[in-house]
Amino acid sequence: MELVEERPYRFRIERHGDMRVPGVVFASRELLADAEQSLRQVVNVATLPGIVGASYAMPDIHWGYGFPIGGVAATAVDDDGVVSPGGVGFDISCGVRLLAADCERNEFERSLPAVMDGLDRAIPRGAGPGGVWRLTGPEQMEQILRGGSRYAVEQGHGEERDLIRCEDRGAVADADVTQVGERARERGLGQVGSLGSANHFLEVQQVAEVYDATAAAAFGIALDQVCVMIHCGSRGLGHQICTDHVRAMDRAMARYGISVPDRQLACTPVESPEGEAYLGAMAAAANYGRANRQLLSDATRAVFRRSAGVRLSLVYDVSHNLAKIESHLVDGVRRRLCVHRKGATRAFPPGHPDLPGDLREAGQPVLIPGTMGTASYVLTGVPGGDAFASTCHGAGRTMSRHEAARTVTGRQLRDRLEHGGIAVRPRSLRGLAEETPEAYKDVGAVVAVSEAAGLCRTVARLVPLGVVKG
DNA sequence: ATGTAC
């Protein structure tokens, strides 16, 4: 794959073959080591009908289902542009939420063991069923799918202010619950308010460094402050929705005269029955994911209140896996686009009208979960950003789960973290080993390259005090 | 990511 370095940290793959637009990859040569397969996916995405601008990749690019993880692609709705479930991925609306405690690390330290034990009991996690909410029935599932975090708050599981600090005020309006299949609902029923497994986590963290004091103050975080980061998605419900709609699109594609270089790129026009059905179901899964994070926040707040007398206020909640209809300038013309972000984060710049008033000057908080036991970051959008106002989402794997688990046992890793002063509450030791930091890229490098490429600005670095994992 | 395969 020939990469032309247009300017530092911005590489171009010129149009060739069936590509409708070029590929643009924000990265360093180092981060692109072993990226051949995922760069092929960048090229494949560039062939999709209606794609505009470029097929973009963020510095944490790695191989995914059809689209690369770290991929951003926008299609023109009014020009038969397509929507593809592979451009969102299986974990629809997987995302991150950051809460800030009203205390510093020093005063909190003696409460940490009790808080960690409380979280160990209060946070459902791991594969399969389990959740903080036992649903009263199918009607309540519909309310979650329509109302997201807003519904959870209405039911007493949060504060009105939380919603101001959620992307889309906690719920997307265009959920179509009729497009969520029976099987997806069944799988989601017993998992409302649960972390899941793999790279999902809940961490108690400390702000270790502030790079932009003005933005940090606007976000409500300061040096040494205790925070909680929650990283999870839409569990089996989102997974089943993706499975169902990929199948439907795979069958329908030919009727629209669409052919793609990889079946995993199954897609139909945004304005087709299949496209609208997927986007409606995807929005419902997005609301489920937000309700999930809201309920986990509520459970976490109860533990912090009981065990430490500490209050948590929401900094922000943002998704990493979503397609959205947005308005952007393309070659000087304002167009309605379907922006797919898969392992990429929307990053509104300062002044964006959709930001809440108290964040308007600073820009949108972008939350980057790091690898376990290392660091996580808070970033913000910048004026003149790129890739339809998007940036990176995390570290990105370099090692398979199997490979990772061969390098270290769960017990060894737990001891190493505990000796490093990080309390660990794993559900499974095997799962812990699979998430060893060596299996991931350096999140610090990903963030530094994202900033150097002009996609965002670094606001703060957070380090873990305690890890709760599946 | 995922009742870690239909």
Coordinates of C-alpha atoms (C1' of nucleotides) in Angstrom, one line a residue:
Chain A
M1 CA 0.0 0.0 0.0
E2 CA 1.6 3.3 -1.0
L3 CA 1.3 6.0 1.6
V4 CA 2.2 9.5 0.6
E5 CA 3.0 11.7 3.6
E6 CA 1.1 14.9 2.7
R7 CA 2.3 16.6 5.9
P8 CA 3.4 15.4 9.3
Y9 CA 1.1 12.7 10.6
R10 CA -1.3 12.9 7.6
F11 CA -0.8 10.2 4.9
R12 CA -2.7 9.8 1.7
I13 CA -3.6 6.8 -0.3
E14 CA -4.3 8.0 -3.9
R15 CA -7.4 6.9 -5.7
H16 CA -6.9 3.7 -7.6
G17 CA -9.2 0.9 -8.8
D18 CA -12.8 1.3 -7.7
M19 CA -12.0 4.0 -5.1
R20 CA -14.4 7.0 -5.3
V21 CA -12.3 9.1 -2.9
P22 CA -8.7 8.9 -1.6
G23 CA -7.8 7.4 1.7
V24 CA -6.5 9.7 4.4
V25 CA -4.7 8.2 7.4
F26 CA -3.7 10.2 10.4
A27 CA -0.8 8.4 12.0
S28 CA 2.9 8.0 12.5
R29 CA 5.0 5.4 10.6
E30 CA 5.5 3.7 14.0
L31 CA 1.7 3.4 14.7
L32 CA 1.2 2.0 11.2
A33 CA 3.6 -0.9 11.6
D34 CA 1.6 -4.1 10.7
A35 CA -1.3 -2.0 9.5
E36 CA -1.4 -3.6 6.0
Q37 CA -4.8 -5.3 6.5
S38 CA -6.5 -2.3 8.0
L39 CA -5.1 0.0 5.3
R40 CA -6.7 -2.4 2.8
Q41 CA -9.9 -1.8 4.6
V42 CA -9.5 2.0 4.3
V43 CA -9.2 1.4 0.5
N44 CA -12.3 -0.9 0.5
V45 CA -14.4 1.7 2.3
A46 CA -13.4 4.3 -0.3
T47 CA -15.4 2.4 -2.9
L48 CA -18.7 2.8 -1.1
P49 CA -21.5 4.6 -3.0
G50 CA -21.9 8.2 -2.1
I51 CA -18.8 8.5 0.0
V52 CA -17.5 12.1 0.1
G53 CA -14.1 13.7 1.1
A54 CA -12.0 10.7 1.9
S55 CA -12.0 7.3 3.7
Y56 CA -10.4 8.4 6.9
A57 CA -8.4 6.5 9.6
M58 CA -7.5 7.7 13.0
P59 CA -4.0 7.0 14.6
D60 CA -5.4 4.0 16.6
I61 CA -6.5 2.2 13.3
H62 CA -6.6 -1.6 13.5
W63 CA -8.4 -4.4 11.7
G64 CA -12.1 -4.6 12.2
Y65 CA -15.3 -6.1 10.6
G66 CA -15.4 -4.7 7.1
F67 CA -14.4 -1.2 8.1
P68 CA -11.2 -0.6 10.1
I69 CA -11.6 0.3 13.8
G70 CA -10.5 3.9 13.9
G71 CA -12.3 4.5 10.6
V72 CA -14.5 7.5 9.7
A73 CA -16.5 7.6 6.5
A74 CA -19.3 10.0 5.4
T75 CA -21.8 9.5 2.6
A76 CA -24.0 12.0 1.0
V77 CA -27.6 11.2 1.9
D78 CA -29.0 13.1 -1.1
D79 CA -26.7 11.4 -3.6
D80 CA -27.7 7.8 -2.9
G81 CA -25.1 7.5 -0.2
V82 CA -25.1 4.3 1.8
V83 CA -25.2 3.3 5.4
S84 CA -23.3 0.2 6.4
P85 CA -23.6 -1.6 9.8
G86 CA -19.9 -2.6 9.5
G87 CA -19.1 1.2 9.7
V88 CA -20.4 1.2 13.2
G89 CA -19.5 -2.2 14.3
F90 CA -21.0 -4.8 16.5
D91 CA -20.8 -2.9 19.7
I92 CA -23.2 -0.1 18.7
S93 CA -22.7 3.1 20.8
C94 CA -19.9 1.7 22.8
G95 CA -18.6 4.7 24.6
V96 CA -17.1 6.4 27.6
R97 CA -18.4 8.4 30.5
L98 CA -16.3 10.4 32.9
L99 CA -17.5 11.4 36.4
A100 CA -15.5 13.8 38.6
A101 CA -15.5 13.3 42.4
D102 CA -15.6 16.2 44.9
C103 CA -12.3 15.1 46.4
E104 CA -8.6 14.7 45.8
R105 CA -6.5 11.6 45.8
N106 CA -4.9 12.2 49.2
E107 CA -8.1 12.5 51.1
F108 CA -9.7 9.6 49.2
E109 CA -6.9 7.1 49.5
R110 CA -8.1 5.6 52.8
S111 CA -11.6 5.0 51.4
L112 CA -10.3 3.3 48.2
P113 CA -10.4 -0.4 49.5
A114 CA -14.0 0.0 50.7
V115 CA -15.0 1.7 47.5
M116 CA -13.4 -1.0 45.4
D117 CA -15.1 -3.7 47.5
G118 CA -18.4 -1.9 47.1
L119 CA -18.0 -1.6 43.3
D120 CA -17.0 -5.3 43.2
R121 CA -20.4 -6.1 44.5
A122 CA -22.4 -3.4 42.7
I123 CA -21.1 -3.5 39.2
P124 CA -22.4 -6.5 37.1
R125 CA -19.8 -7.5 34.5
G126 CA -18.4 -10.3 32.4
A127 CA -20.0 -12.2 29.5
G128 CA -23.6 -13.2 29.6
P129 CA -26.6 -11.9 31.6
G130 CA -26.6 -9.7 34.7
G131 CA -27.5 -6.0 35.2
V132 CA -28.3 -3.5 37.9
W133 CA -31.9 -3.1 36.5
R134 CA -34.4 -5.9 36.6
L135 CA -36.9 -4.8 33.9
T136 CA -40.6 -5.0 34.7
G137 CA -41.4 -6.1 31.2
P138 CA -41.2 -5.5 27.4
E139 CA -42.8 -2.0 27.8
Q140 CA -39.9 -0.9 29.9
M141 CA -37.4 -2.1 27.3
E142 CA -39.2 0.1 24.7
Q143 CA -38.8 3.1 27.1
I144 CA -35.1 2.4 27.3
L145 CA -34.7 2.1 23.6
R146 CA -36.6 5.4 23.1
G147 CA -35.4 7.4 26.0
G148 CA -31.8 6.3 26.8
S149 CA -30.2 8.1 29.7
R150 CA -33.1 10.5 29.8
Y151 CA -35.5 7.6 30.7
A152 CA -33.0 6.3 33.4
V153 CA -32.9 9.8 34.9
E154 CA -36.7 10.2 34.8
Q155 CA -36.9 6.9 36.8
G156 CA -34.7 8.5 39.5
H157 CA -31.3 7.1 38.4
G158 CA -29.4 10.3 38.0
E159 CA -29.6 14.0 38.0
E160 CA -31.2 16.3 35.5
R161 CA -27.8 18.0 35.0
D162 CA -26.3 14.6 33.8
L163 CA -28.3 14.9 30.6
I164 CA -26.7 18.3 29.7
R165 CA -23.4 16.6 29.8
C166 CA -24.4 13.7 27.5
E167 CA -23.9 13.6 23.8
D168 CA -27.4 14.3 22.3
R169 CA -28.7 15.1 25.8
G170 CA -28.7 11.4 26.6
A171 CA -31.0 10.1 23.9
V172 CA -31.2 10.2 20.1
A173 CA -34.6 11.1 18.8
D174 CA -34.8 8.8 15.7
A175 CA -34.9 5.4 17.4
D176 CA -37.3 3.0 15.7
V177 CA -38.1 0.3 18.2
T178 CA -40.1 -1.6 15.6
Q179 CA -36.7 -2.4 13.9
V180 CA -35.3 -4.0 17.0
G181 CA -35.8 -7.8 16.6
E182 CA -37.2 -10.1 19.3
R183 CA -33.9 -11.8 19.8
A184 CA -32.1 -8.5 20.3
R185 CA -34.6 -7.5 23.0
E186 CA -34.4 -10.8 24.7
R187 CA -30.6 -10.6 24.9
G188 CA -30.8 -7.0 26.1
L189 CA -33.4 -7.7 28.8
G190 CA -31.1 -9.0 31.5
Q191 CA -28.1 -6.8 30.7
V192 CA -29.3 -3.3 31.5
G193 CA -26.6 -1.7 33.6
S194 CA -23.7 -4.0 33.0
L195 CA -20.1 -3.5 31.8
G196 CA -19.6 -6.6 29.7
S197 CA -16.2 -8.0 29.1
A198 CA -13.0 -7.6 27.0
N199 CA -11.7 -4.0 27.0
H200 CA -14.7 -2.6 28.8
F201 CA -14.0 -1.4 32.3
L202 CA -14.9 0.9 35.2
E203 CA -11.9 2.7 36.7
V204 CA -11.4 4.9 39.7
Q205 CA -8.8 7.3 38.4
Q206 CA -6.8 10.4 39.5
V207 CA -6.0 13.4 37.3
A208 CA -2.2 13.0 37.0
E209 CA -1.5 15.9 34.6
V210 CA -3.4 18.9 33.2
Y211 CA -2.2 20.3 29.9
D212 CA -4.9 22.8 29.2
A213 CA -6.1 24.4 32.5
T214 CA -8.8 26.5 30.9
A215 CA -10.5 23.6 29.2
A216 CA -10.0 21.4 32.3
A217 CA -11.7 24.0 34.5
A218 CA -14.6 24.2 32.0
F219 CA -15.0 20.4 32.1
G220 CA -14.9 20.4 35.9
I221 CA -11.6 18.5 36.5
A222 CA -8.4 19.6 38.2
L223 CA -5.0 18.1 39.1
D224 CA -5.1 15.3 41.7
Q225 CA -8.9 15.1 41.5
V226 CA -10.5 11.6 41.8
C227 CA -12.6 10.5 38.8
V228 CA -14.5 7.5 37.6
M229 CA -14.3 6.4 34.0
I230 CA -16.9 3.9 32.6
H231 CA -16.3 2.2 29.3
C232 CA -19.1 0.0 28.0
G233 CA -21.6 -0.5 25.1
S234 CA -24.9 -2.0 24.2
R235 CA -24.0 -5.6 25.1
G236 CA -25.9 -8.4 23.4
L237 CA -28.6 -6.1 22.1
G238 CA -26.4 -4.0 19.9
H239 CA -24.5 -7.2 18.8
Q240 CA -27.8 -8.8 17.7
I241 CA -29.0 -5.7 15.9
C242 CA -25.8 -5.5 13.9
T243 CA -26.0 -9.2 13.0
D244 CA -29.7 -8.9 11.9
H245 CA -29.2 -5.8 9.8
V246 CA -25.9 -7.0 8.1
R247 CA -27.8 -10.0 7.0
A248 CA -30.8 -8.0 5.7
M249 CA -28.5 -5.6 3.8
D250 CA -26.3 -8.4 2.4
R251 CA -29.5 -9.9 0.8
A252 CA -30.8 -6.5 -0.4
M253 CA -27.6 -5.0 -1.8
A254 CA -27.9 -6.4 -5.3
R255 CA -31.4 -4.9 -5.8
Y256 CA -29.8 -1.5 -5.5
G257 CA -27.1 -2.4 -7.9
I258 CA -24.4 -2.2 -5.2
S259 CA -21.4 -4.4 -5.2
V260 CA -18.7 -4.1 -2.6
P261 CA -15.1 -5.6 -2.4
D262 CA -15.9 -7.3 0.9
R263 CA -19.2 -8.8 2.0
Q264 CA -18.6 -7.3 5.5
L265 CA -19.2 -3.9 3.9
A266 CA -22.9 -4.8 3.3
C267 CA -24.8 -1.6 2.8
T268 CA -27.8 0.0 1.2
P269 CA -28.7 3.7 0.6
V270 CA -29.5 5.7 3.7
E271 CA -32.8 6.5 2.1
S272 CA -33.9 2.9 1.5
P273 CA -36.2 0.8 3.7
E274 CA -33.2 -1.3 4.8
G275 CA -31.1 1.8 5.5
E276 CA -33.8 3.5 7.5
A277 CA -34.5 0.3 9.3
Y278 CA -30.9 -0.1 10.3
L279 CA -30.5 3.5 11.4
G280 CA -33.7 3.3 13.5
A281 CA -32.5 0.1 15.2
M282 CA -29.0 1.5 15.6
A283 CA -30.4 4.6 17.3
A284 CA -32.4 2.4 19.7
A285 CA -29.2 0.5 20.5
A286 CA -27.4 3.8 21.1
N287 CA -30.1 4.7 23.6
Y288 CA -29.7 1.3 25.3
G289 CA -25.9 2.0 25.6
R290 CA -26.5 5.4 27.1
A291 CA -29.0 4.0 29.6
N292 CA -26.5 1.3 30.4
R293 CA -23.8 3.9 31.3
Q294 CA -26.3 6.0 33.2
L295 CA -27.4 3.1 35.4
L296 CA -23.8 2.1 36.0
S297 CA -23.1 5.7 37.1
D298 CA -26.0 5.6 39.5
A299 CA -24.8 2.3 41.0
T300 CA -21.3 3.8 41.3
R301 CA -22.5 7.0 42.9
A302 CA -24.3 5.0 45.6
V303 CA -21.1 3.1 46.4
F304 CA -19.0 6.4 46.6
R305 CA -21.7 8.0 48.7
R306 CA -22.0 5.1 51.2
S307 CA -18.3 4.1 51.4
A308 CA -16.6 7.5 51.1
G309 CA -19.2 10.3 51.5
V310 CA -18.1 11.4 48.0
R311 CA -20.2 13.0 45.3
L312 CA -19.7 12.4 41.6
S313 CA -20.7 14.9 38.8
L314 CA -20.7 14.0 35.2
V315 CA -18.0 15.5 33.0
Y316 CA -19.3 14.0 29.7
D317 CA -20.6 10.9 28.0
V318 CA -19.6 10.2 24.4
S319 CA -19.9 7.3 21.9
H320 CA -17.1 5.7 19.9
N321 CA -19.2 3.6 17.6
L322 CA -22.1 5.4 15.8
A323 CA -23.4 6.6 12.5
K324 CA -25.1 10.0 12.5
I325 CA -26.8 12.2 10.1
E326 CA -24.9 15.5 10.3
S327 CA -24.4 18.6 8.2
H328 CA -20.9 19.4 7.0
L329 CA -19.2 21.5 4.3
V330 CA -17.9 19.4 1.4
D331 CA -15.9 21.4 -1.1
G332 CA -17.5 24.6 0.2
V333 CA -21.1 23.2 -0.1
R334 CA -23.2 22.3 3.0
R335 CA -24.4 18.7 2.7
R336 CA -26.4 16.2 4.7
L337 CA -24.1 13.3 5.4
C338 CA -24.3 10.0 7.1
V339 CA -21.1 10.0 9.2
H340 CA -19.9 6.6 10.3
R341 CA -17.5 6.7 13.2
K342 CA -16.2 3.2 14.2
G343 CA -13.6 3.4 17.0
A344 CA -13.5 7.2 16.4
T345 CA -14.9 10.0 18.5
R346 CA -16.9 13.1 17.5
A347 CA -14.9 16.1 18.6
F348 CA -16.9 19.4 18.3
P349 CA -14.7 22.5 18.3
P350 CA -15.2 25.5 20.6
G351 CA -18.2 27.5 19.6
H352 CA -20.2 24.6 18.1
P353 CA -23.9 25.3 18.5
D354 CA -24.7 21.8 19.7
L355 CA -22.5 22.1 22.8
P356 CA -24.1 23.0 26.1
G357 CA -23.5 26.6 27.2
D358 CA -20.8 25.9 29.8
L359 CA -18.7 23.9 27.3
R360 CA -19.2 26.1 24.3
E361 CA -15.9 28.1 24.8
A362 CA -13.8 25.0 25.6
G363 CA -15.1 22.6 23.0
Q364 CA -16.4 19.1 23.4
P365 CA -14.8 16.8 25.9
V366 CA -13.4 13.7 24.2
L367 CA -12.8 10.7 26.5
I368 CA -10.1 8.2 25.6
P369 CA -9.9 5.0 27.7
G370 CA -6.4 3.7 27.9
T371 CA -5.1 0.2 28.5
M372 CA -5.6 -1.3 32.0
G373 CA -3.1 0.0 34.5
T374 CA -1.6 2.7 32.2
A375 CA -3.4 6.0 31.5
S376 CA -6.5 7.5 30.0
Y377 CA -6.9 10.9 28.5
V378 CA -9.4 13.8 28.2
L379 CA -9.1 15.7 24.9
T380 CA -11.1 18.5 23.3
G381 CA -12.2 19.3 19.7
V382 CA -10.3 22.0 17.9
P383 CA -11.2 24.7 15.3
G384 CA -10.5 23.5 11.8
G385 CA -10.5 19.9 12.8
D386 CA -10.6 17.2 10.1
A387 CA -12.4 14.0 9.2
F388 CA -15.8 15.6 9.9
A389 CA -14.8 16.7 13.4
S390 CA -13.5 13.3 14.6
T391 CA -10.5 12.0 16.5
C392 CA -9.1 8.8 18.0
H393 CA -10.9 6.6 20.5
G394 CA -8.3 4.6 22.4
A395 CA -5.2 2.4 22.2
G396 CA -6.1 -0.3 19.8
R397 CA -4.9 -3.9 20.0
T398 CA -1.7 -5.2 18.6
M399 CA -1.9 -8.7 20.0
S400 CA -4.7 -11.3 19.9
R401 CA -6.5 -12.3 23.1
H402 CA -4.9 -15.7 22.9
E403 CA -1.4 -14.3 22.3
A404 CA -1.9 -11.8 25.2
A405 CA -3.0 -14.5 27.6
R406 CA 0.2 -16.5 26.8
T407 CA 2.5 -13.7 27.8
V408 CA 1.2 -13.4 31.4
T409 CA -1.2 -15.2 33.8
G410 CA -4.1 -13.3 35.3
R411 CA -2.6 -13.9 38.7
Q412 CA 0.8 -12.4 37.7
L413 CA -0.9 -9.4 36.1
R414 CA -3.2 -8.8 39.1
D415 CA -0.1 -9.0 41.5
R416 CA 1.8 -6.6 39.3
L417 CA -1.0 -4.1 39.2
E418 CA -1.6 -4.4 43.0
H419 CA 2.1 -3.9 43.7
G420 CA 2.0 -0.8 41.5
G421 CA -0.6 0.6 43.8
I422 CA -3.6 -0.2 41.6
A423 CA -6.5 -2.1 43.2
V424 CA -8.0 -4.7 40.8
R425 CA -11.4 -6.4 41.0
P426 CA -11.5 -8.8 38.1
R427 CA -14.5 -11.1 37.5
S428 CA -12.2 -13.5 35.6
L429 CA -8.4 -13.8 35.8
R430 CA -8.3 -15.2 32.3
G431 CA -10.1 -12.1 31.0
L432 CA -7.6 -9.9 32.9
A433 CA -4.6 -11.6 31.2
E434 CA -6.2 -11.0 27.8
E435 CA -6.2 -7.3 28.6
T436 CA -2.6 -7.0 29.6
P437 CA -1.3 -3.5 28.5
E438 CA 1.4 -5.1 26.3
A439 CA -1.4 -6.3 24.0
Y440 CA -2.2 -2.7 23.1
K441 CA -0.6 0.2 21.4
D442 CA 0.7 3.0 23.5
V443 CA -2.3 5.2 24.2
G444 CA 0.0 8.2 24.9
A445 CA 1.5 7.9 21.4
V446 CA -2.0 7.7 19.9
V447 CA -3.1 10.8 21.7
A448 CA 0.1 12.7 20.8
V449 CA -0.2 11.9 17.1
S450 CA -3.9 12.8 17.1
E451 CA -3.0 16.2 18.5
A452 CA 0.0 16.7 16.2
A453 CA -2.2 15.8 13.2
G454 CA -4.6 18.7 14.2
L455 CA -7.5 16.5 15.2
C456 CA -7.8 17.5 18.9
R457 CA -6.0 19.1 21.9
T458 CA -4.9 17.2 25.0
V459 CA -6.5 18.5 28.2
A460 CA -5.6 16.0 30.9
R461 CA -4.1 12.6 31.6
L462 CA -5.7 10.3 34.2
V463 CA -4.1 7.3 35.9
P464 CA -5.9 4.4 37.5
L465 CA -6.2 3.9 41.3
G466 CA -8.6 0.9 40.9
V467 CA -9.8 -1.2 38.0
V468 CA -13.2 -3.1 37.9
K469 CA -13.3 -5.5 34.9
G470 CA -15.3 -8.4 33.4
Chain B
dA1 C1' -17.4 -6.4 20.9
dT2 C1' -20.3 -11.1 21.5
dG3 C1' -24.8 -16.5 25.2
dT4 C1' -16.0 -15.8 21.9
dA5 C1' -19.6 -20.6 15.7
dC6 C1' -25.0 -21.8 12.3

